[in-house]
Every structure is written in structure tokens, then in C-alpha cells.
PDB file of C-alpha atoms in Angstrom:
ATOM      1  CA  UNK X  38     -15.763  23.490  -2.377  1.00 38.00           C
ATOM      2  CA  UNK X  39     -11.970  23.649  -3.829  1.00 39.00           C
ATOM      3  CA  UNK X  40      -9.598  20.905  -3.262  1.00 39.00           C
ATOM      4  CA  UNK X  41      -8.454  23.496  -0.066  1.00 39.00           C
ATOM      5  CA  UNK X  42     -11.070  24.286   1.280  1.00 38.00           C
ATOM      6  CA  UNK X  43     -12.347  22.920   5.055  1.00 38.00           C
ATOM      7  CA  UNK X  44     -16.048  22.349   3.278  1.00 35.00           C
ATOM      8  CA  UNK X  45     -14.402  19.079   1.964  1.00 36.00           C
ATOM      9  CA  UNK X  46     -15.559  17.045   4.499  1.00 39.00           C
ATOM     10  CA  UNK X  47     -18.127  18.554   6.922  1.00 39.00           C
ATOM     11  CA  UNK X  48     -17.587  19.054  10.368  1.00 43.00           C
ATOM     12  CA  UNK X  49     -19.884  16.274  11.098  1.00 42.00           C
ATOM     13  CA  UNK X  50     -18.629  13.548   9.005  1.00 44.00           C
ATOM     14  CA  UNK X  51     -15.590  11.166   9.309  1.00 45.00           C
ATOM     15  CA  UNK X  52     -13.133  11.013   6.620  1.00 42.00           C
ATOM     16  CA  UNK X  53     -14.155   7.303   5.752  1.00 43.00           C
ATOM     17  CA  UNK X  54     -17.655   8.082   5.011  1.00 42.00           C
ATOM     18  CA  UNK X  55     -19.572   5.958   2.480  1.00 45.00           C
ATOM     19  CA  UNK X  56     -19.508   9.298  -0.451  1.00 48.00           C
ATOM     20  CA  UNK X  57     -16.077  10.005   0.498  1.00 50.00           C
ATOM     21  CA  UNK X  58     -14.276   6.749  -0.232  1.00 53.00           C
ATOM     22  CA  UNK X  59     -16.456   6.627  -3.483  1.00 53.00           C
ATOM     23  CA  UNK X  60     -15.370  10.212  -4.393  1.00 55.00           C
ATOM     24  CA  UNK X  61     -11.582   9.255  -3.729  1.00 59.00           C
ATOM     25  CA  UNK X  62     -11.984   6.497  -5.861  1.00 58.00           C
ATOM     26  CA  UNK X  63     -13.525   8.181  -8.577  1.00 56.00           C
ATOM     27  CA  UNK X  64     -10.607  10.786  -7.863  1.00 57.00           C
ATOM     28  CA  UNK X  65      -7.936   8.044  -8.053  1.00 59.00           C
ATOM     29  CA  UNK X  66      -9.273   6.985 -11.345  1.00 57.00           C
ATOM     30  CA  UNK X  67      -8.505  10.480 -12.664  1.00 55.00           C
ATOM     31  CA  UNK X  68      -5.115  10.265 -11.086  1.00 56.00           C
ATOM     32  CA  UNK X  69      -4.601   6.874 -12.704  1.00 58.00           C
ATOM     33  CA  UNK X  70      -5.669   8.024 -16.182  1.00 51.00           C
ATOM     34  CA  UNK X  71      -3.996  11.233 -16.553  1.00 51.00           C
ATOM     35  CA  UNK X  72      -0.813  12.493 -16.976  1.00 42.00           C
ATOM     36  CA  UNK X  73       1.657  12.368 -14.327  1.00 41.00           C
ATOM     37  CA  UNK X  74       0.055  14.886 -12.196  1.00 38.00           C
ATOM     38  CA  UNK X  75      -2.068  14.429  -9.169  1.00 33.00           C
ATOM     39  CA  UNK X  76      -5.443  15.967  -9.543  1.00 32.00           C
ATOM     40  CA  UNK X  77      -6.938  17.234  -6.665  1.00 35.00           C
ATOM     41  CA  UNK X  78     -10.859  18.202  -5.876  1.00 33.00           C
ATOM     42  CA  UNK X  79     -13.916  17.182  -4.658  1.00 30.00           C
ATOM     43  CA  UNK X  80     -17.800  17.538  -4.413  1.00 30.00           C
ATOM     44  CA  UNK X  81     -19.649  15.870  -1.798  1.00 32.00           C
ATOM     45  CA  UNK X  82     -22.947  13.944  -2.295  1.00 33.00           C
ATOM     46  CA  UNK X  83     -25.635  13.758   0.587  1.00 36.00           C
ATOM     47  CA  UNK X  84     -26.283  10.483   1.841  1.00 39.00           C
ATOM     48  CA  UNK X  85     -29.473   8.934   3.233  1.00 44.00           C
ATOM     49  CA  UNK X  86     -31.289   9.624   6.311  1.00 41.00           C
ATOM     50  CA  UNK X  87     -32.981   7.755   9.146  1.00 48.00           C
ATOM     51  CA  UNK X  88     -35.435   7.703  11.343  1.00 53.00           C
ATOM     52  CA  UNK X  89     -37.173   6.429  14.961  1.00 62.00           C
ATOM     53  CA  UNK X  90     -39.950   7.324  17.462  1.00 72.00           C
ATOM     54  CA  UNK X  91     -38.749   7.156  20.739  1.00 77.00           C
ATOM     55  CA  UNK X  92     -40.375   7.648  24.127  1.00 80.00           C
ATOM     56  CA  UNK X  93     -38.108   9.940  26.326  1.00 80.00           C
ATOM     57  CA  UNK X  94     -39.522  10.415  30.384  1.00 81.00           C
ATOM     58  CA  UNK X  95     -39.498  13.650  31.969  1.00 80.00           C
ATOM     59  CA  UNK X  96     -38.373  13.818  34.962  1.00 77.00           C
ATOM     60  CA  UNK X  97     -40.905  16.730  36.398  1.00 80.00           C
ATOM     61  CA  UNK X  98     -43.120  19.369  34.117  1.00 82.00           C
ATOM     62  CA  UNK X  99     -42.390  21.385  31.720  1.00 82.00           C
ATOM     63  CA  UNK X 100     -43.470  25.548  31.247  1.00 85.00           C
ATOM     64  CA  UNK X 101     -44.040  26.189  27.604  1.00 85.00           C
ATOM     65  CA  UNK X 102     -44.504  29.904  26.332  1.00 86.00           C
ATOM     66  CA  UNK X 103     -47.753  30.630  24.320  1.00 89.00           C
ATOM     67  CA  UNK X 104     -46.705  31.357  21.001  1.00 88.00           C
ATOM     68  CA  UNK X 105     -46.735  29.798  17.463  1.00 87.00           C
ATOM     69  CA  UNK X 106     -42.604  29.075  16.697  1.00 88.00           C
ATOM     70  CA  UNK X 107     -40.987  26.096  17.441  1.00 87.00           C
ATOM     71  CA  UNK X 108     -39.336  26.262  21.158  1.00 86.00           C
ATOM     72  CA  UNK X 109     -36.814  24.329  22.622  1.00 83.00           C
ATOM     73  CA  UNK X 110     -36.261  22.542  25.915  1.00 82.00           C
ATOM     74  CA  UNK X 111     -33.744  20.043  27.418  1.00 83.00           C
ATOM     75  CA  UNK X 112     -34.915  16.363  28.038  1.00 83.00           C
ATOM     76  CA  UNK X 113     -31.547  15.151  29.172  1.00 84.00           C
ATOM     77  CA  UNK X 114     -28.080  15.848  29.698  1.00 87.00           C
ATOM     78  CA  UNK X 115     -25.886  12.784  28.744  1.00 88.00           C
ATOM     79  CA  UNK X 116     -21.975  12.966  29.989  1.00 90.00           C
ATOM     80  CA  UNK X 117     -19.953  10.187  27.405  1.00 91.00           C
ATOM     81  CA  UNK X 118     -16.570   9.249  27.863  1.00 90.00           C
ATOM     82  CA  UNK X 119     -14.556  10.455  24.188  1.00 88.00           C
ATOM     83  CA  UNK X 120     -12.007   9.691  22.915  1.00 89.00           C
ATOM     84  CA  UNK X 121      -9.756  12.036  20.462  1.00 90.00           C
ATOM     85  CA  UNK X 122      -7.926  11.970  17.480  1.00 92.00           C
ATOM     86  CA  UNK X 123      -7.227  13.535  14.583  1.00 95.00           C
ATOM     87  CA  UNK X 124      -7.920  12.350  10.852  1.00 92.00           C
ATOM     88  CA  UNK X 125      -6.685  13.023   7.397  1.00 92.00           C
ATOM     89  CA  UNK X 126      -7.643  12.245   3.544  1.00 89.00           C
ATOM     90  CA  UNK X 127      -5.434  14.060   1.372  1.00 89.00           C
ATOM     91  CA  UNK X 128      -6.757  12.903  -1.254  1.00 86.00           C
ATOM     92  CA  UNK X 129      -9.883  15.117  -0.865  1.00 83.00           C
ATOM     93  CA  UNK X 130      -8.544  17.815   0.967  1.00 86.00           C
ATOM     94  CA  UNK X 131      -5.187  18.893   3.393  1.00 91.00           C
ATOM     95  CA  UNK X 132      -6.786  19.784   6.453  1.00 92.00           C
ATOM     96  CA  UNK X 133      -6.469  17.615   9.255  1.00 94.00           C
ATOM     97  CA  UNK X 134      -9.932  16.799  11.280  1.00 91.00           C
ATOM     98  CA  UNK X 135     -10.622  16.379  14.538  1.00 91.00           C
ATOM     99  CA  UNK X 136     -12.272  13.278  15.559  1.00 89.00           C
ATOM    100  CA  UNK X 137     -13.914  11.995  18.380  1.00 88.00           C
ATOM    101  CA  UNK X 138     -14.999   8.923  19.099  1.00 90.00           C
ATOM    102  CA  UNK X 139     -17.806   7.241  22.299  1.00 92.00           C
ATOM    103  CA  UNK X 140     -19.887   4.526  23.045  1.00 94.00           C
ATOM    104  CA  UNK X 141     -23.878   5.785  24.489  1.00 93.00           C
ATOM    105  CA  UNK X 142     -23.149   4.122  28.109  1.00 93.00           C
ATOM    106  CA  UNK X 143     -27.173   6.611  28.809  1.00 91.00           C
ATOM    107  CA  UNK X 144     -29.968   4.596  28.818  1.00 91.00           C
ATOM    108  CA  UNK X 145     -31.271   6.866  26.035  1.00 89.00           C
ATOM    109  CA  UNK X 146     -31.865   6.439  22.234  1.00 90.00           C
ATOM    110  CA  UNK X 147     -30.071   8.911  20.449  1.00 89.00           C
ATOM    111  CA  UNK X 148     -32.096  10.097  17.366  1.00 87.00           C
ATOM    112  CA  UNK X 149     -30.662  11.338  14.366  1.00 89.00           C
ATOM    113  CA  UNK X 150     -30.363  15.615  14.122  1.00 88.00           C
ATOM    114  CA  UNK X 151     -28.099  18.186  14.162  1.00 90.00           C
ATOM    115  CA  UNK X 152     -25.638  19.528  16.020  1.00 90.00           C
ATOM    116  CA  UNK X 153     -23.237  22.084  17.174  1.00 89.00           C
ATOM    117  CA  UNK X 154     -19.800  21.234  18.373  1.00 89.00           C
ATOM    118  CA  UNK X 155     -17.650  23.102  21.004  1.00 88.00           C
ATOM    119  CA  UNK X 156     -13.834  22.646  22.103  1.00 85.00           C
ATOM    120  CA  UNK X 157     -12.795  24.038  24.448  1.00 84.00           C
ATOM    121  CA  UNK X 158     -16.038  26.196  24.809  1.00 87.00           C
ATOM    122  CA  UNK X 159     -15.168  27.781  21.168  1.00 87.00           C
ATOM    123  CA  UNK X 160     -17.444  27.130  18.229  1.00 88.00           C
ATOM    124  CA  UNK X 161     -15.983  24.598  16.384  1.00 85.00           C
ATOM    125  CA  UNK X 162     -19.185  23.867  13.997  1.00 82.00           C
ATOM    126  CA  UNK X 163     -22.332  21.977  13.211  1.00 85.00           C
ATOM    127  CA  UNK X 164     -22.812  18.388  11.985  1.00 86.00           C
ATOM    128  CA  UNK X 165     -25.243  15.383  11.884  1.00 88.00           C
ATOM    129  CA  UNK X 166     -25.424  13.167  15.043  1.00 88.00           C
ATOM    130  CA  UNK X 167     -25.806   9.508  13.875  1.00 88.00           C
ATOM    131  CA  UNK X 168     -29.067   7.469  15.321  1.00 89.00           C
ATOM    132  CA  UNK X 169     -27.332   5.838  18.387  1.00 90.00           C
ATOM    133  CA  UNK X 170     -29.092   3.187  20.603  1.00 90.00           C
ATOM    134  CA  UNK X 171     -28.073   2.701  24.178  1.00 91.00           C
ATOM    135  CA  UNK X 172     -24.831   0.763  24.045  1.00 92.00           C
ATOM    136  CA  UNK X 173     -24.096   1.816  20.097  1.00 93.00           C
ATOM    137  CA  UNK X 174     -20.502   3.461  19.412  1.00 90.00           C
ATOM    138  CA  UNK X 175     -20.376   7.022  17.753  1.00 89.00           C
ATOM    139  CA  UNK X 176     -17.673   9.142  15.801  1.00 87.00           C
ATOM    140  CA  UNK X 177     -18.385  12.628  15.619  1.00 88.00           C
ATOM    141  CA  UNK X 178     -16.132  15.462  13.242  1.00 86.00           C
ATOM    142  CA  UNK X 179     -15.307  18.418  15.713  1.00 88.00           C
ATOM    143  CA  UNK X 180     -13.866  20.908  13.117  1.00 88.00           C
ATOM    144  CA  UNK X 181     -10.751  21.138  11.299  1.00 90.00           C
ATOM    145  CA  UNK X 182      -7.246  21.501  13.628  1.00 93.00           C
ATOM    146  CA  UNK X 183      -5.783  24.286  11.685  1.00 92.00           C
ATOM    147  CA  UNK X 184      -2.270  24.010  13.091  1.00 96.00           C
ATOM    148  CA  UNK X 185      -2.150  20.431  10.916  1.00 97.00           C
ATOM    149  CA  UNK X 186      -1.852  20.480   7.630  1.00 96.00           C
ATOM    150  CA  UNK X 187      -0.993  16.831   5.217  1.00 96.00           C
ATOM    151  CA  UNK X 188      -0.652  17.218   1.630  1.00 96.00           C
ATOM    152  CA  UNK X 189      -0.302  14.307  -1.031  1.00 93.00           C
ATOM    153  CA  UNK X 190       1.228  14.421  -4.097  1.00 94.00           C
ATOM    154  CA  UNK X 191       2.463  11.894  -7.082  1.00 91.00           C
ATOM    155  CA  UNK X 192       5.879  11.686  -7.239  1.00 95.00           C
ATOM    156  CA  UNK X 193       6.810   9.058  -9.843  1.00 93.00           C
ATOM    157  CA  UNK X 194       4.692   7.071 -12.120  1.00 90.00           C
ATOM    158  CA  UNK X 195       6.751   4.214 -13.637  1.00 92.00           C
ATOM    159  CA  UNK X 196       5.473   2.310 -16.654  1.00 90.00           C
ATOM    160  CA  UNK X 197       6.844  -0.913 -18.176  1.00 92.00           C
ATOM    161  CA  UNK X 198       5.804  -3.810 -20.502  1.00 92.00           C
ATOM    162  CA  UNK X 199       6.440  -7.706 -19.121  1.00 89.00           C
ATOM    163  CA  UNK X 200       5.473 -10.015 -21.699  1.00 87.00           C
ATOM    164  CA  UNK X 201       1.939  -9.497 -23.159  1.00 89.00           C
ATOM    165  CA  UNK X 202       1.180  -6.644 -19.472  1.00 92.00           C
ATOM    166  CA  UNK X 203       1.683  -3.421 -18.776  1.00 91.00           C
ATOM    167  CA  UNK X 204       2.768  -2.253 -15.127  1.00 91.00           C
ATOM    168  CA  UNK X 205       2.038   0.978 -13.998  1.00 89.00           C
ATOM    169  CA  UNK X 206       3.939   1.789 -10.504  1.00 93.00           C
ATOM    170  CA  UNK X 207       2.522   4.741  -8.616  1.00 91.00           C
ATOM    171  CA  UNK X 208       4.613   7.103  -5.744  1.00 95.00           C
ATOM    172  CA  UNK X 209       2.872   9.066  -3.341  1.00 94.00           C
ATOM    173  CA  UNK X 210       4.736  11.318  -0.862  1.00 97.00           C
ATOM    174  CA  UNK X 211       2.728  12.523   2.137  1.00 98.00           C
ATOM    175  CA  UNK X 212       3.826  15.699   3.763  1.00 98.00           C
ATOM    176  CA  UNK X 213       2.539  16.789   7.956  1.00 98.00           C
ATOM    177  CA  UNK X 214       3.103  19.107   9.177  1.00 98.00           C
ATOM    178  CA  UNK X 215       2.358  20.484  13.059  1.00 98.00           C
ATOM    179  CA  UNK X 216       2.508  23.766  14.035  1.00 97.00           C
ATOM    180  CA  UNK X 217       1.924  23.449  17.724  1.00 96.00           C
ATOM    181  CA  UNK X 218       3.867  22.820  20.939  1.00 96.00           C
ATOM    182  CA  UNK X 219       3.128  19.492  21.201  1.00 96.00           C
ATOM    183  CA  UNK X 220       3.029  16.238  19.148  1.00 97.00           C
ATOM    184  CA  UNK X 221       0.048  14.643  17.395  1.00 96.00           C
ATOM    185  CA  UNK X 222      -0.711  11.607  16.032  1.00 96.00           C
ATOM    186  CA  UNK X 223      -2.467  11.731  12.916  1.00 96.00           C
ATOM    187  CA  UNK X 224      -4.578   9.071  10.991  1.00 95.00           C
ATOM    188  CA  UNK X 225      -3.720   9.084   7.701  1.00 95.00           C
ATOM    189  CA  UNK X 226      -6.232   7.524   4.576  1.00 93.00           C
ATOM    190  CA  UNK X 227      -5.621   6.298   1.375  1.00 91.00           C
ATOM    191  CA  UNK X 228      -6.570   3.506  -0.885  1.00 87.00           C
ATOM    192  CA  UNK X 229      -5.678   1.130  -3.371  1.00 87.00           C
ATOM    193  CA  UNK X 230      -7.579   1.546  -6.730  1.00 82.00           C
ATOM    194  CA  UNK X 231     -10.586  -0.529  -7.191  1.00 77.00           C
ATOM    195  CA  UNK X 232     -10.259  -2.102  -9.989  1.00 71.00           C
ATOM    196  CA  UNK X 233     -13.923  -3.707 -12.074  1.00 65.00           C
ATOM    197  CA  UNK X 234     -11.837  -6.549 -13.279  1.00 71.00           C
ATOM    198  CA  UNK X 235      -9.414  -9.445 -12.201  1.00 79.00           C
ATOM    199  CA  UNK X 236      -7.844  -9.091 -15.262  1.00 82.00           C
ATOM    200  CA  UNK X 237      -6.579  -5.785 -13.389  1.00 84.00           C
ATOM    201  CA  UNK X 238      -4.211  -7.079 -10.486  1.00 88.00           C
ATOM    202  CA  UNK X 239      -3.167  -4.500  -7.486  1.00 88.00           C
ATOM    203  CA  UNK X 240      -0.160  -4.517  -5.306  1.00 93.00           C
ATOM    204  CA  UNK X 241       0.999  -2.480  -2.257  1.00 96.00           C
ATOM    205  CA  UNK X 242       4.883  -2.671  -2.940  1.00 97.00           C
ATOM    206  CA  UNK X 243       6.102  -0.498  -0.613  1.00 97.00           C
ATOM    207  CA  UNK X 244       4.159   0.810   2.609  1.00 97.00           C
ATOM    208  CA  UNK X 245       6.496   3.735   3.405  1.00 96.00           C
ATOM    209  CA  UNK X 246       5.468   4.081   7.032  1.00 97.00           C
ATOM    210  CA  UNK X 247       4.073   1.001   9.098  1.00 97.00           C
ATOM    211  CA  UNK X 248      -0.011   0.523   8.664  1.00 97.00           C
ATOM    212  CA  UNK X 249      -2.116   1.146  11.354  1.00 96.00           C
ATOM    213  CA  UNK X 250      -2.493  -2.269  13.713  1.00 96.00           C
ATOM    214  CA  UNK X 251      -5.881  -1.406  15.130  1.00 94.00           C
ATOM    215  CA  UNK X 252      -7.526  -4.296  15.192  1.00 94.00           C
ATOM    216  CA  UNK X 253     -10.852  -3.260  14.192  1.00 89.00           C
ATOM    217  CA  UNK X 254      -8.921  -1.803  10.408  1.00 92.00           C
ATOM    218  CA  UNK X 255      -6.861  -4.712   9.871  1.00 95.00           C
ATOM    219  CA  UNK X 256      -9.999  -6.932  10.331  1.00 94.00           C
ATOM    220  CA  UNK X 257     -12.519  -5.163   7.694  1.00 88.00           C
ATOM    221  CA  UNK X 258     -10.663  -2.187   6.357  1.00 89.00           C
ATOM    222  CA  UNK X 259      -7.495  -2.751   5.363  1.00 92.00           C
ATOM    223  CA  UNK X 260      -8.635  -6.054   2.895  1.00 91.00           C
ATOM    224  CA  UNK X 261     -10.923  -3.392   1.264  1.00 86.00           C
ATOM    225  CA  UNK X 262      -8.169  -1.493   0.005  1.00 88.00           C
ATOM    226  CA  UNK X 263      -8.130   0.905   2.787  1.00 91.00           C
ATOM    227  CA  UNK X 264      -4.509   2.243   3.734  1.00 94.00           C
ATOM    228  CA  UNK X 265      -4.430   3.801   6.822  1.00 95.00           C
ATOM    229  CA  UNK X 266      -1.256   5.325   8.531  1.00 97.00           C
ATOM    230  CA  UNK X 267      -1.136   6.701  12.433  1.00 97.00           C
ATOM    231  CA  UNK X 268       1.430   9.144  12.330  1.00 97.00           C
ATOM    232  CA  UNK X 269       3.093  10.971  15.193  1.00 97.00           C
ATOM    233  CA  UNK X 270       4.256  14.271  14.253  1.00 97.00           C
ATOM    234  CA  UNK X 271       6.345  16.041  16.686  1.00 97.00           C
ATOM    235  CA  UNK X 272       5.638  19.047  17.543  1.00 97.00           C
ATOM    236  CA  UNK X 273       6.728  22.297  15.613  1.00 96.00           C
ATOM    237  CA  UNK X 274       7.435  19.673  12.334  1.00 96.00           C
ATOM    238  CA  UNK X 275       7.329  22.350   9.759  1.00 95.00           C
ATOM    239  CA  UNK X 276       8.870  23.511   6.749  1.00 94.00           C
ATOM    240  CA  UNK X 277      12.405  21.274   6.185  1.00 94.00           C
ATOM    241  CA  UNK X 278      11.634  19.710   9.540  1.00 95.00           C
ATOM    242  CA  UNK X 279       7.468  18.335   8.102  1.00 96.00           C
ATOM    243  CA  UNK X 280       7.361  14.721   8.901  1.00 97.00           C
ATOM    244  CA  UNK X 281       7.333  13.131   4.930  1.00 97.00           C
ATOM    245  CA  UNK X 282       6.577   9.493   3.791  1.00 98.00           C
ATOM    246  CA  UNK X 283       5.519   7.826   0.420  1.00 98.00           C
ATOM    247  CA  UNK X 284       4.095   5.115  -0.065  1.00 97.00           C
ATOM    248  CA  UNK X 285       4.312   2.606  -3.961  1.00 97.00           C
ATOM    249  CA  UNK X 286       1.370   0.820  -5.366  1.00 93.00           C
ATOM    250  CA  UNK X 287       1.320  -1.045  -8.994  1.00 93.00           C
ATOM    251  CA  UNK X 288      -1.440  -1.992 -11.267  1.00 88.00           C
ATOM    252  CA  UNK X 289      -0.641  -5.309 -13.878  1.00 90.00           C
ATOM    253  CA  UNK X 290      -2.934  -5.763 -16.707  1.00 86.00           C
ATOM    254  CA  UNK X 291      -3.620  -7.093 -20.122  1.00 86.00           C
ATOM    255  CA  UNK X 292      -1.573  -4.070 -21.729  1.00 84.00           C
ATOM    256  CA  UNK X 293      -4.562  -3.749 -24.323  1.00 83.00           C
ATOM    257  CA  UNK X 294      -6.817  -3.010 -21.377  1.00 78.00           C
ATOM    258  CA  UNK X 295      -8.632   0.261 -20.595  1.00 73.00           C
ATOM    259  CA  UNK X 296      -8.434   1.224 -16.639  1.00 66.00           C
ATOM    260  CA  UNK X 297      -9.838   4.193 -17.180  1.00 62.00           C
ATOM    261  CA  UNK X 298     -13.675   2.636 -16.909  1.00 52.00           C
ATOM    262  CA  UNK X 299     -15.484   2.587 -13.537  1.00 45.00           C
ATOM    263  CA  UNK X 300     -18.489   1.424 -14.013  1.00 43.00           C
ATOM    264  CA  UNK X 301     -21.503   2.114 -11.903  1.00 50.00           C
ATOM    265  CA  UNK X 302     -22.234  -1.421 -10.600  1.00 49.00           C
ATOM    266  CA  UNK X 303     -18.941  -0.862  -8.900  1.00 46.00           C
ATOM    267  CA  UNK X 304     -19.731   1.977  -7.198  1.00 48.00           C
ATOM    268  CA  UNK X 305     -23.093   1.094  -5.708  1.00 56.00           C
ATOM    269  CA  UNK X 306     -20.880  -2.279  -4.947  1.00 55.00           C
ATOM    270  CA  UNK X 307     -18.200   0.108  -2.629  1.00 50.00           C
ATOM    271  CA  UNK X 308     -21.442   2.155  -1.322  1.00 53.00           C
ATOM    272  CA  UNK X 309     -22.918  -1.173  -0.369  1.00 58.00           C
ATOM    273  CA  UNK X 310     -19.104  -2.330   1.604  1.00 56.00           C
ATOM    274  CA  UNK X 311     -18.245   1.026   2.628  1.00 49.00           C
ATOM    275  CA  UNK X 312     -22.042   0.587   4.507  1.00 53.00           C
ATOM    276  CA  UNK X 313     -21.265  -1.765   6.195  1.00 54.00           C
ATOM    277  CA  UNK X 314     -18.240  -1.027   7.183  1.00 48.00           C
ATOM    278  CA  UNK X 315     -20.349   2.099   9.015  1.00 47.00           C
ATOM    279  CA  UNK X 316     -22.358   0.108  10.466  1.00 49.00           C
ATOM    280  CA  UNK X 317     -19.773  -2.108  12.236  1.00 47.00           C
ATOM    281  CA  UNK X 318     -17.835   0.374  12.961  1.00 45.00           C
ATOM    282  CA  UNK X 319     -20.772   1.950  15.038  1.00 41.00           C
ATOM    283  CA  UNK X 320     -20.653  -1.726  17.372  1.00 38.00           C
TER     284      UNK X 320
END
């Protein structure tokens, strides 16, 4: 899928998914290394699978047709209590997601399987539920909100020599923009390279809009080099009226020092954060 396309991030996924904060990385290296352009695009990787053999009780019998395909019945019908919002990474694509997110107050196991997601009684899509034990938190993707849009683009790149390092200071402008009758609040991702060296030091300098000061982010996300942003966008902010921040980051090394190299221990070294992360997240 193209940088603008909603296949980006499937409908069942949230935007901070283990492949897609490895992707963004990977795409922030290619920002970091090239000219000063942002490039844009993604391809997302499949992640592992689980699995559990649970006992469910019937409540009464069950009439089966006598044929050979696969049939379907219902076992339960669990009522959660969501809660909504709406996510963005830019940096993979510009739609804006919808999000929700529960806790399994049923009795029940939830096992892992697909799904298809309604709003509003419309179609919205199909996704992966997560396993889910009675008790366990869940975020599900319902679809992409297509009266949102965020885009994310470089707008400065600074470079200067102090002494024996080289600085490299980094502008990103984000753009929202709602085209509905009533205002959203959007949760907005980024990160801070990861760099596979100390001699490589990283700064925030400048924030642009206040970070998010959910407790559960500030705790494990945001010393990861997570940025997030919740940002309410009033409604009909289009056009000359789009609700517009940036945010400034700078990198310090040895200025005879290649940035350009990710290696893979890194990566399985995010995957193996970014996993956990998922998991406690799910608490």
C-alpha cells in the first residue's frame, strides 16, 4: 500500500503496534539520511500469533444442519463498555483511525480470530481480536474516519559543527484537519530516532503542542521515544483554518559518525520493548 492509502495500518491494528513503530523508525532513518525531504511509505509485516483451548458452557442445545462446510453458531453475546478515540501516525500514513478501547468485565476468555467491525450499523471493516482473558483490557481499530485527515512534513533541517560534533536540528509541521460539525480530539504519534549508539545523543527541543499527560504514556511510552500529542480540532478546521503545529528534535554526534546504520540487533531490541509495551498496555 502507498504512503495514502487506508491499507497502512489495518482496520484491526492500533497505530503503536510492535511492526509499525519499527517501520517508522526504519522510515525516520531514511528521513534522517536523505536530503531535506520527508519520505513517505510503508509496508507492513505480519506479526505472530497465539493460541488457547478454552471451555465455553452452553446454556441449552444446539441444532446443527447435516452437511460437510463449516457452520456457525453463537456461544455468547458479551455487551463491553468502550471507549472512543481517534488515532494518527503520519509518519506511515494521513488517515486518522478510529480507536476503541475496553476492559472484558464477561466471565469469558476471549480467543484470538477475526472480526468484523460496525459503527453505527455500517461496515466499517475486519481485523484481528487480541486473546483477552476475563478482566484483560483491549484496543480494537474500527476503520479510518475519513472526515480527518493529519499530514507531516519536514520543514527545516538545520546543520552545524560545535567543536569536534555535528548537530543536525529537525522541524516537523503537523497539519489536521476536520471536516465535520463537531470537534475531535486526535492522538497524534511520533518518535524520536533511535539511535544504536551513545555516541549519538537525542534531544526534544521544542514540543510544539503540549504532550499527552496520560499517565499510562508518560510512565512507559514517552521514555521510549514515543511523542504523542492529543489534539482537539474544532470542528470544520480546514483549509487556512487546519489546526497546524511542529514540533524540533536534534541529533549531536562525533561529526565523523555514520547515522545512517540501523542495525538489526536494534530492531529485534524495539520489537522486544515495543512488546511489552503491548502487553501492558492490555492490563
Amino acid at each position: 500500500a502507498g504512503p495514502h492509502e487506508a491499507a497502512a495500518l489495518p482496520v484491526g491494528e492500533t497505530p503503536d503496534v510492535i511492526e509499525a513503530n519499527i517501520l517508522a523508525a526504519q522510515l525516520q532513518r531514511l528521513e534522517l539520511t536523505a536530503a531535506d525531504e520527508a519520505i513517505r511509505g510503508s509496508r507492513r509485516a505480519g506479526g505472530d500469533s497465539e493460541s488457547l483451548a478454552v471451555d465455553y458452557p452452553m446454556p441449552g442445545q444446539v441444532s446443527l444442519q447435516s452437511r460437510n462446510d463449516q457452520q456457525m453458531f453463537r456461544i455468547a453475546a458479551v455487551e463491553l463498555q468502550p471507549s472512543f478515540h481517534y488515532s494518527a501516525v503520519p509518519l506511515l500514513s494521513d488517515f486518522v483511525y478510529r480507536a476503541v478501547e475496553a476492559r472484558n468485565t464477561s466471565p469469558l476468555a476471549l480467543l484470538p480470530g477475526p472480526y468484523s467491525a460496525y459503527v453505527e450499523g455500517v461496515f466499517a471493516g475486519r481485523g484481528q481480536l487480541p486473546l483477552t482473558a476475563s478482566g484483560q483490557g483491549l484496543a480494537l481499530g474500527f476503520g479510518t474516519e475519513s472526515r480527518l485527515r493529519v499530514t507531516r512534513v519536514l520543514e527545516e533541517k538545520q546543520t552545524a559543527i560545535r567543536g569536534g560534533n555535528k548537530q543536525l536540528r529537525y522541524t516537523y509541521r503537523f497539519r489536521l484537519q476536520n471536516f465535520m460539525d463537531r470537534p475531535a480530539t486526535v492522538r497524534v504519534w511520533d518518535r524520536l530516532p533511535q539511535t544504536p549508539s551513545e555516541q549519538v545523543t537525542v534531544a526534544l527541543v521544542e514540543p510544539g503542542a503540549k504532550l499527552s499527560e496520560d499517565p499510562l504514556y508518560q510512565e512507559i511510552e514517552r521514555p521510549r521515544g514515543l511523542l504523542r500529542w492529543d489534539i482537539e480540532v474544532p470542528a470544520g478546521a480546514s483549509g487556512a483554518q487546519a489546526k497546524s503545529f511542529a514540533y524540533t528534535f536534534q541529533l549531536e554526534f562525533d561529526k565523523n559518525y555514520d547515522i545512517g546504520a540501523l542495525p538489526a540487533e536494534l530492531e529485534e531490541r524495539m520489537r522486544r520493548d515495543l512488546q511489552s509495551l503491548q502487553e501492558r498496555k492490555a492490563m
